[in-house]
Tab-separated table of C-alpha atoms in Angstrom:
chain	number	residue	atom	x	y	z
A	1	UNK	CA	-66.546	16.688	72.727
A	2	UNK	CA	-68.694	14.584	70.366
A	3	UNK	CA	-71.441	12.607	71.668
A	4	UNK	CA	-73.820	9.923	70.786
A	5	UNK	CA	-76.348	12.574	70.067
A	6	UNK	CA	-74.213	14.393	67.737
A	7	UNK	CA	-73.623	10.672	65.991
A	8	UNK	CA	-77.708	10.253	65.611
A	9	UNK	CA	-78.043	13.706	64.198
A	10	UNK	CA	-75.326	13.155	61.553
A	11	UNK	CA	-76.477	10.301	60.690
A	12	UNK	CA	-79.997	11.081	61.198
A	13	UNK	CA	-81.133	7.996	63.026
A	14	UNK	CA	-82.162	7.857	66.814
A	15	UNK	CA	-79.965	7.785	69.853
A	16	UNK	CA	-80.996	4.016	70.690
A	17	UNK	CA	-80.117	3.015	66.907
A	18	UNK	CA	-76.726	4.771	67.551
A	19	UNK	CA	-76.589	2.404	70.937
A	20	UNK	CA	-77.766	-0.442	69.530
A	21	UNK	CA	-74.871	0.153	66.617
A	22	UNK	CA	-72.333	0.463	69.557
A	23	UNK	CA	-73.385	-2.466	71.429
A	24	UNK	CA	-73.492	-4.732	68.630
A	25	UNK	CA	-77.487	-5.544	68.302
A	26	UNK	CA	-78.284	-7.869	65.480
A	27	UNK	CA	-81.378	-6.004	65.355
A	28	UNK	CA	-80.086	-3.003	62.521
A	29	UNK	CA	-79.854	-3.676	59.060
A	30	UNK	CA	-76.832	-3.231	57.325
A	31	UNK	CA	-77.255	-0.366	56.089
A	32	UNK	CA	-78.268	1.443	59.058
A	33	UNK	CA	-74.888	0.162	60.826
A	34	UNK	CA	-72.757	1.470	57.805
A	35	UNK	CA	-74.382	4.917	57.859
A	36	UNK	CA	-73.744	5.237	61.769
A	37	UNK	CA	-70.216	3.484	61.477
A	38	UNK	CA	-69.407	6.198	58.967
A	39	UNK	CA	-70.813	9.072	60.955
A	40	UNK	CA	-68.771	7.935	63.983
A	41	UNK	CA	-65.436	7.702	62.194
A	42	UNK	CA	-66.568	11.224	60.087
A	43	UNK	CA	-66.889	12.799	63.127
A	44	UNK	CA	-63.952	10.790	65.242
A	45	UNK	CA	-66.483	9.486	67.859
A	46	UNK	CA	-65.322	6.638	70.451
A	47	UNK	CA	-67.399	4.885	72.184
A	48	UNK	CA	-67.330	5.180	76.296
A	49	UNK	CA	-66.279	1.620	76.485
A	50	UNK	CA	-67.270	2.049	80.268
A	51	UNK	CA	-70.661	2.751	79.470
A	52	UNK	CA	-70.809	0.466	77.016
A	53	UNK	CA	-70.348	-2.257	79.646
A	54	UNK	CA	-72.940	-1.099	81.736
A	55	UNK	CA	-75.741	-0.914	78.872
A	56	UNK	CA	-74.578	-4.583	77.667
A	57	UNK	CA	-73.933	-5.705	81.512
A	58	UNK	CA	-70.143	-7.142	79.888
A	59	UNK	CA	-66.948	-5.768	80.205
A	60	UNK	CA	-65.595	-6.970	76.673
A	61	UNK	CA	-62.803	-8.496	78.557
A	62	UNK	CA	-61.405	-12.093	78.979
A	63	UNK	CA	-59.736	-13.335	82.186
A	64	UNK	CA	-56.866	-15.982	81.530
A	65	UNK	CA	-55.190	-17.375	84.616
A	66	UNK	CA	-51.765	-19.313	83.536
A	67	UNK	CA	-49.193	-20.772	85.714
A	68	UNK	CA	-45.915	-18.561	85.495
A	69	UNK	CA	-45.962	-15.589	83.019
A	70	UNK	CA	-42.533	-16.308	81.974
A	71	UNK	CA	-40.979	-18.923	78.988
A	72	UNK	CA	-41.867	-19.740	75.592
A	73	UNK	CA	-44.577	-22.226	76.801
A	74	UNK	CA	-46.998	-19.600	78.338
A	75	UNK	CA	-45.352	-16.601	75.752
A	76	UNK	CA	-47.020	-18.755	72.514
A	77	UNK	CA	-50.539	-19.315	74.588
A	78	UNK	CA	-50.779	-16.164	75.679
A	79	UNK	CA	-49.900	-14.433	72.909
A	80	UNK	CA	-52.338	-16.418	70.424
A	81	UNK	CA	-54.976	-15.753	72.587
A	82	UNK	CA	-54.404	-12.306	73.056
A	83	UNK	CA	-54.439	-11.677	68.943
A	84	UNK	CA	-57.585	-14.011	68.613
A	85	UNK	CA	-59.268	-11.838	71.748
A	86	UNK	CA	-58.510	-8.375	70.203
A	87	UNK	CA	-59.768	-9.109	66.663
A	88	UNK	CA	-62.868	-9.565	68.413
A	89	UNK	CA	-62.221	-5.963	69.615
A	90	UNK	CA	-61.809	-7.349	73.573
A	91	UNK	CA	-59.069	-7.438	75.712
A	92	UNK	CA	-57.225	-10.184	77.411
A	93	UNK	CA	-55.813	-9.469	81.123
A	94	UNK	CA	-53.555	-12.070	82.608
A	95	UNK	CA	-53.032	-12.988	86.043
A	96	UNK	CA	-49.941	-16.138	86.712
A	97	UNK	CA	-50.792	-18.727	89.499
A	98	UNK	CA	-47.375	-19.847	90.964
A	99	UNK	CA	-49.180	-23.670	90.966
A	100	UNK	CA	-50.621	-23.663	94.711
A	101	UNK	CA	-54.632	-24.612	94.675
A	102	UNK	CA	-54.350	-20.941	96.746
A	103	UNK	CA	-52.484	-18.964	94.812
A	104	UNK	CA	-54.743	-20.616	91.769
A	105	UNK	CA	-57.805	-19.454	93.785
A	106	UNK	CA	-56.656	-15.784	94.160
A	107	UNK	CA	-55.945	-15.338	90.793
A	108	UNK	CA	-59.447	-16.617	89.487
A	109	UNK	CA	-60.789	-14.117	92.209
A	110	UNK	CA	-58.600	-11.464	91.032
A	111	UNK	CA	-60.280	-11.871	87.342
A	112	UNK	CA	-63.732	-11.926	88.476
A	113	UNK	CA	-63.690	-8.775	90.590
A	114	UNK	CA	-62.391	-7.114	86.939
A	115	UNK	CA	-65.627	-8.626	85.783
A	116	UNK	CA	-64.269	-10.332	82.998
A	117	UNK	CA	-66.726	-12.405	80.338
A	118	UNK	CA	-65.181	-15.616	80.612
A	119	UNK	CA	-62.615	-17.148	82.187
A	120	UNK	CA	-59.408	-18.962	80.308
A	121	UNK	CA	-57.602	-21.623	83.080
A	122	UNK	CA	-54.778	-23.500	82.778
A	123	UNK	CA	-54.535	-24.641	86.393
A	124	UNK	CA	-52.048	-27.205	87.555
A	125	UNK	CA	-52.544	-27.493	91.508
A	126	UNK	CA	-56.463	-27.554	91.660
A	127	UNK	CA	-58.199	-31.316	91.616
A	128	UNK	CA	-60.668	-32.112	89.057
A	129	UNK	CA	-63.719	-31.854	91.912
A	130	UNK	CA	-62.482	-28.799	92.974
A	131	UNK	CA	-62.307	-27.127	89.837
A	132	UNK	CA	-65.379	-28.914	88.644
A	133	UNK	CA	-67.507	-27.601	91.759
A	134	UNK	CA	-65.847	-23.594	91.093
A	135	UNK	CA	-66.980	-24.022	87.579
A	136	UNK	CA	-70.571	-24.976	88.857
A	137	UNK	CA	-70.904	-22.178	90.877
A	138	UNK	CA	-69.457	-19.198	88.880
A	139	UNK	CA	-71.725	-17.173	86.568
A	140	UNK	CA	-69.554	-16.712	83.519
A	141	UNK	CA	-68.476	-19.279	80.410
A	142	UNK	CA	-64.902	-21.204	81.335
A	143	UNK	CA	-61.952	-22.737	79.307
A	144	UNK	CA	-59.786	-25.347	80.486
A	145	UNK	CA	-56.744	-25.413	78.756
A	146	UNK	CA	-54.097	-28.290	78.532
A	147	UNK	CA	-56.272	-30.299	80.874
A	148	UNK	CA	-59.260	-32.955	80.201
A	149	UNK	CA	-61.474	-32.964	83.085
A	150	UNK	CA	-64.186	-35.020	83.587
A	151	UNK	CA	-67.980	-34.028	82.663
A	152	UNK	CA	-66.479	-30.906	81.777
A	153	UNK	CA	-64.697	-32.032	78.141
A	154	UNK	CA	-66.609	-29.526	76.047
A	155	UNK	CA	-64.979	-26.753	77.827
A	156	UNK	CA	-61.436	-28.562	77.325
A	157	UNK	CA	-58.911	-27.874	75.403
A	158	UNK	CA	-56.324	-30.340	75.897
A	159	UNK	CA	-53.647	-32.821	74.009
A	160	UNK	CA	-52.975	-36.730	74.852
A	161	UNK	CA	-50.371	-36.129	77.151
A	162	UNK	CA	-50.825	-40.362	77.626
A	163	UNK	CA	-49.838	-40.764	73.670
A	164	UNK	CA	-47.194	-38.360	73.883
A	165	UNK	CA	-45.114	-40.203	76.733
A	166	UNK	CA	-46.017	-43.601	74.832
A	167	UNK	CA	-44.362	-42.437	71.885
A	168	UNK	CA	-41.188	-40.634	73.217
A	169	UNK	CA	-40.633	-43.804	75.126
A	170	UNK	CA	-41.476	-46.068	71.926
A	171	UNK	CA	-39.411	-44.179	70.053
A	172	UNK	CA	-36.382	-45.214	72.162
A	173	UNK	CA	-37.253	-48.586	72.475
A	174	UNK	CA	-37.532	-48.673	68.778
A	175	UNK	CA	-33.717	-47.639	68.781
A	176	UNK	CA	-32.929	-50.549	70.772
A	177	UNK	CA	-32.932	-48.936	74.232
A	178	UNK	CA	-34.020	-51.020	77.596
A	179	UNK	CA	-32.806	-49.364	80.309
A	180	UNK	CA	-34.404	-45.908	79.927
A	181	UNK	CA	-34.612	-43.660	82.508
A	182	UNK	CA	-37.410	-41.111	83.207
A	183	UNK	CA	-37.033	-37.247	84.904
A	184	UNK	CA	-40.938	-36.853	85.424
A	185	UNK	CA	-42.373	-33.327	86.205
A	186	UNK	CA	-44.131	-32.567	89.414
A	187	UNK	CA	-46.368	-35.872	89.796
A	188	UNK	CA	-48.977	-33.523	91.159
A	189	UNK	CA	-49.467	-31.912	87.945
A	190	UNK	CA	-52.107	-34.452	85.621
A	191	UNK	CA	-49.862	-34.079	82.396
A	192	UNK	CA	-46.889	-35.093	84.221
A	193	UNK	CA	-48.714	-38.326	85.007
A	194	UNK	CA	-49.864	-38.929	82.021
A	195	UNK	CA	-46.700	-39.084	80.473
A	196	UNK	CA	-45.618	-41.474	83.167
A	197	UNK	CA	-48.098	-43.526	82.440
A	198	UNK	CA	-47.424	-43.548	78.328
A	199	UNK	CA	-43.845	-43.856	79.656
A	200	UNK	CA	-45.286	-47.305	81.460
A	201	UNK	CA	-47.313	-48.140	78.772
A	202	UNK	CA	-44.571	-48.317	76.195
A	203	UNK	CA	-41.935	-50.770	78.433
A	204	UNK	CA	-44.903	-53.072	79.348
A	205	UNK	CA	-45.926	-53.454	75.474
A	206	UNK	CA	-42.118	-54.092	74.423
A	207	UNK	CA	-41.949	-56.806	77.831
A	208	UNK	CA	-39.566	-54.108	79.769
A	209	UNK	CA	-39.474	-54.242	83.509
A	210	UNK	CA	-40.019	-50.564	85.244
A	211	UNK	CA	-38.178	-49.749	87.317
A	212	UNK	CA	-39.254	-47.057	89.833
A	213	UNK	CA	-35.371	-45.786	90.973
A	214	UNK	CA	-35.220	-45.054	86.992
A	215	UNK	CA	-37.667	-42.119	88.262
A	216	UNK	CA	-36.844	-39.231	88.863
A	217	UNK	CA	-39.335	-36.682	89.972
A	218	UNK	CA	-38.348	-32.650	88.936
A	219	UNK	CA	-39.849	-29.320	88.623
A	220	UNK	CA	-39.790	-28.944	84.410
A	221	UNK	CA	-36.966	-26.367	84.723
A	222	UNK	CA	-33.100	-26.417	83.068
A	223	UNK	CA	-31.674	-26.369	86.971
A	224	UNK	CA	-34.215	-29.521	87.498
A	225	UNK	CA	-33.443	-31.511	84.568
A	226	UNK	CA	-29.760	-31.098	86.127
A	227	UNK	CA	-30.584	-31.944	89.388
A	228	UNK	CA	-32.172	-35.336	88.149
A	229	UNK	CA	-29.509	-36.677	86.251
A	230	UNK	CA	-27.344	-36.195	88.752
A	231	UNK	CA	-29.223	-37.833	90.743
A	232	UNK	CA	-29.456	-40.700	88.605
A	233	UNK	CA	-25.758	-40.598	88.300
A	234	UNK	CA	-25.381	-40.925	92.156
A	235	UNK	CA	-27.595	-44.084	92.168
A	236	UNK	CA	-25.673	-45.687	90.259
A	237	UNK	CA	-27.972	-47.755	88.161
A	238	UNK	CA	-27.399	-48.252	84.210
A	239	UNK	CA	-29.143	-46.534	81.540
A	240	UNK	CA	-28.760	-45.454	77.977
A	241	UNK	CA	-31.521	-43.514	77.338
A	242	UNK	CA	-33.338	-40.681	79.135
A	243	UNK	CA	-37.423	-39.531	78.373
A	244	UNK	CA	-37.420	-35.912	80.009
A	245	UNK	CA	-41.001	-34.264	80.241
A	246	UNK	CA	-40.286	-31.414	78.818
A	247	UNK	CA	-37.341	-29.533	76.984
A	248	UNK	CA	-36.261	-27.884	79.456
A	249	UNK	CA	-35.502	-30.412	81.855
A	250	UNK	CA	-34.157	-32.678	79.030
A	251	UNK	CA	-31.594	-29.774	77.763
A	252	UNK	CA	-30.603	-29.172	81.563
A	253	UNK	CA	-30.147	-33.158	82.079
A	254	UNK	CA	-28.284	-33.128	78.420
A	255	UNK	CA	-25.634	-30.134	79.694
A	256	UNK	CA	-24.941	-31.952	82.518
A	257	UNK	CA	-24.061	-35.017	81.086
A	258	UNK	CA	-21.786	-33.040	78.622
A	259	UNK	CA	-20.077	-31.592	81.295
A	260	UNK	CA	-18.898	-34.865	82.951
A	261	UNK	CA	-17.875	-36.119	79.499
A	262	UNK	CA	-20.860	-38.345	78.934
A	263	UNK	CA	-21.793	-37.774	75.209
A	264	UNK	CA	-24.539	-37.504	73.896
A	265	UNK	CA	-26.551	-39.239	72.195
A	266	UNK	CA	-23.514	-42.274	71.531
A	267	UNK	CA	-23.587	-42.780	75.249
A	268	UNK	CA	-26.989	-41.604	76.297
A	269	UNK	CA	-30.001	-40.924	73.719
A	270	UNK	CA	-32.072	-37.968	75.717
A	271	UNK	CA	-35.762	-36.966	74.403
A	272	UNK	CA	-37.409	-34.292	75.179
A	273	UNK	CA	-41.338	-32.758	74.869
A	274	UNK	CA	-42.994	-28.986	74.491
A	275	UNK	CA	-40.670	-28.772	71.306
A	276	UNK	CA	-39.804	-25.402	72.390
A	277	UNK	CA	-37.803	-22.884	69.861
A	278	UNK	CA	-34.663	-23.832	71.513
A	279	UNK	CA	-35.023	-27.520	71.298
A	280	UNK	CA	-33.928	-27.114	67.406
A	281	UNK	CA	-30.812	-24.739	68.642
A	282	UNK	CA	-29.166	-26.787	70.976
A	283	UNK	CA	-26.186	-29.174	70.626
A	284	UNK	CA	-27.012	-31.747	69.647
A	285	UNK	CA	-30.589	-30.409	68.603
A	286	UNK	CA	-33.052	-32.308	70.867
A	287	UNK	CA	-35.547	-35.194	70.020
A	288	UNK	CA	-38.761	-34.205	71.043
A	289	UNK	CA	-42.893	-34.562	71.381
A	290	UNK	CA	-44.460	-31.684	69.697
A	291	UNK	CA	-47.062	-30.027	71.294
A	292	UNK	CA	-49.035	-27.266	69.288
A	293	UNK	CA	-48.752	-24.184	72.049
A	294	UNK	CA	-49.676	-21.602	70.024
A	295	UNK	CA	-53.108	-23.766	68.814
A	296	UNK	CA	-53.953	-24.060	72.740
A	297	UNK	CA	-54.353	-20.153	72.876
A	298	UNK	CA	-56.075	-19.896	69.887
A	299	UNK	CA	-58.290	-22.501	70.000
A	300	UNK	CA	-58.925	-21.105	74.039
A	301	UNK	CA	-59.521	-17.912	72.316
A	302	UNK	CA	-62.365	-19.242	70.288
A	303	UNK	CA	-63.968	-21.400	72.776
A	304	UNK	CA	-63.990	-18.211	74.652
A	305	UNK	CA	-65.350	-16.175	72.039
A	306	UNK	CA	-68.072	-18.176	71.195
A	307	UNK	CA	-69.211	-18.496	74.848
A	308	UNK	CA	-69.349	-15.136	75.563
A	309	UNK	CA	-72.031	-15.358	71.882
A	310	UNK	CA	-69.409	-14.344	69.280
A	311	UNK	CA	-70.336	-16.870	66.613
A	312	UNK	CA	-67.239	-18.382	65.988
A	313	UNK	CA	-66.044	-21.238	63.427
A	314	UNK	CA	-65.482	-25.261	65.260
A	315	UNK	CA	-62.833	-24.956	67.856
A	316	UNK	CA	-60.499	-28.149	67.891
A	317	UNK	CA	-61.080	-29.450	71.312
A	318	UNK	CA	-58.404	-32.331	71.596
A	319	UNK	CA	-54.939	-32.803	69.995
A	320	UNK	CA	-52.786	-35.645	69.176
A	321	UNK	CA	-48.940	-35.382	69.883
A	322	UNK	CA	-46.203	-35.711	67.285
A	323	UNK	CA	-42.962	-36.765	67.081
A	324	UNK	CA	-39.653	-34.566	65.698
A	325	UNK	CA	-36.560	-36.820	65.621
A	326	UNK	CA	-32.967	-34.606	65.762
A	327	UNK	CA	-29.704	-35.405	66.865
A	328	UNK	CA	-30.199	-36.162	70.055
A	329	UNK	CA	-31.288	-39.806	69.777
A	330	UNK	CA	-29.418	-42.583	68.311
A	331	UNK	CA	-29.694	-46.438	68.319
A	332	UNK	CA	-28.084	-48.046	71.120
A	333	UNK	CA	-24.269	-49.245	70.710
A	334	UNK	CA	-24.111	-47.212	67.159
């Protein structure tokens, strides 16, 4: 078995050169670290990355905590940041939250007994002053993703969910829409109230009245977004237009209303947001507020990178939402 002292012999420099090659010390010229890199792979050495944690006190590993390890939203983040992690040769271990402030809890506890380096969160359930006081008292560098929490925005990387209701609700007004209905995500969750509150923003500007039994509160799932329009049905108010908060609720709400031979959009206009892959697929393909998934794990990635003291280039800490217009919106009456 090849050791370290085999390395330092081949390459005839000291152990601790060898070590401080290994651990990544700034403090070895160049050509020192190519003569020891070359001995290594010469003589197929790999470094105990056990030991290696020990000498540098860090693990090489980053803890992300997201809230269901399933769907294309979470796939794209976690996948981005997983490529980003590894070319930084760490690892990325994952641990879902099931959106409970407990079940959030556990899983940030579960990551720091594995002594990750930093910590990626994109927690749903926890308060701001909750997570702001955790942050406070942990040792290690955190990342808030798809959330912008107070006093803590340099850590944030996050989109205007605000804008992005305003202008899936604009957008429908713009087509001549007034009655427009709303299936909300869990109102606990800060993005789903953001995008109420665009939502609000948009009737007040264009003198619209809101109207709170046009609200219907879901779970962002295809079986929710069907639940709420039927339950929108069975009040039996008016509307021509429907702003779902994400794509999946909005293609649940938009197979339901297919079903009972409401079409769509000539009778009802339906909008979506996540712009998930199957948003462009579906029939009609769906209206909806892009947000840049695969970015948030990326740009998570680097934030968490650089904290850990990887020098890293600027990380892009806020976003602005876009708009993709498809089939499934139409002017009112057309």
């Amino acid at each position: 078995m090849i050791t370290i002292r085999d390395v330092s012999k081949y390459a005839s420099v000291s152990v601790a050169t060898v070590s401080r090659v290994i651990n990544g010390s700034r403090w070895v010229s160049d050509e020192t670290r190519k003569k020891v890199l070359a001995a290594m792979k010469e003589l197929g050495y790999q470094p105990n990355s056990f030991a290696r944690s020990l000498a540098t006190n860090k693990s090489q590993t980053v803890g992300m905590v997201v809230g269901d390890l399933s769907g294309p939203f979470f796939g794209e983040m976690m996948q981005s940041a997983e490529q980003i992690v590894r070319m930084a040769d760490k690892h990325l271990i994952i641990t879902s939250s099931h959106g409970t402030v407990e079940s959030e809890s556990e899983a940030i506890e579960f990551l720091l007994q594995r002594r990750v380096d930093v910590l990626i969160l994109h927690l749903d359930a926890m308060p701001d002053d909750k997570l702001i006081e955790l942050c406070e008292q942990l040792r290690i560098p955190v990342v808030i993703v798809n959330r912008l929490v107070p006093t803590m925005e340099e850590q944030c990387i996050s989109i205007d969910n605000e804008l992005g209701g305003y202008i899936a609700t604009k957008h429908l007004l713009e087509q001549g829409h007034r009655s427009i209905a709303c299936i909300a995500g869990p109102i606990y969750k800060s993005d789903s109230r953001s995008r109420l509150n665009g939502y609000r923003r948009a009737l007040m500007e264009a003198g619209v009245d809101y109207n709170e039994h046009l609200i219907v509160e879901s779970d962002y799932t295809e079986e929710g977004g069907k639940a709420a329009v039927k339950e929108l049905q069975e009040r039996n108010l008016s509307y021509s237009a429907i702003f779902a908060h994400n794509d999946h609720m909005a293609i649940g709400a938009m197979g339901w209303l297919k079903s009972e031979g409401v079409s769509v959009p000539n009778d009802v206009s339906i909008i979506g947001y996540d712009d998930i892959i199957m948003a462009r697929y579906v029939e009609p393909s769906l209206t909806s507020v892009i947000i840049p998934v695969s970015e948030f794990g990326r740009q998570a990635g680097l934030m968490a990178l650089r904290l850990s003291g990887e020098q890293q280039d600027n990380v892009v800490l806020r976003f602005k939402p876009e708009l993709v217009i498809r089939n499934s919106t139409c002017r009112y009456g057309r």
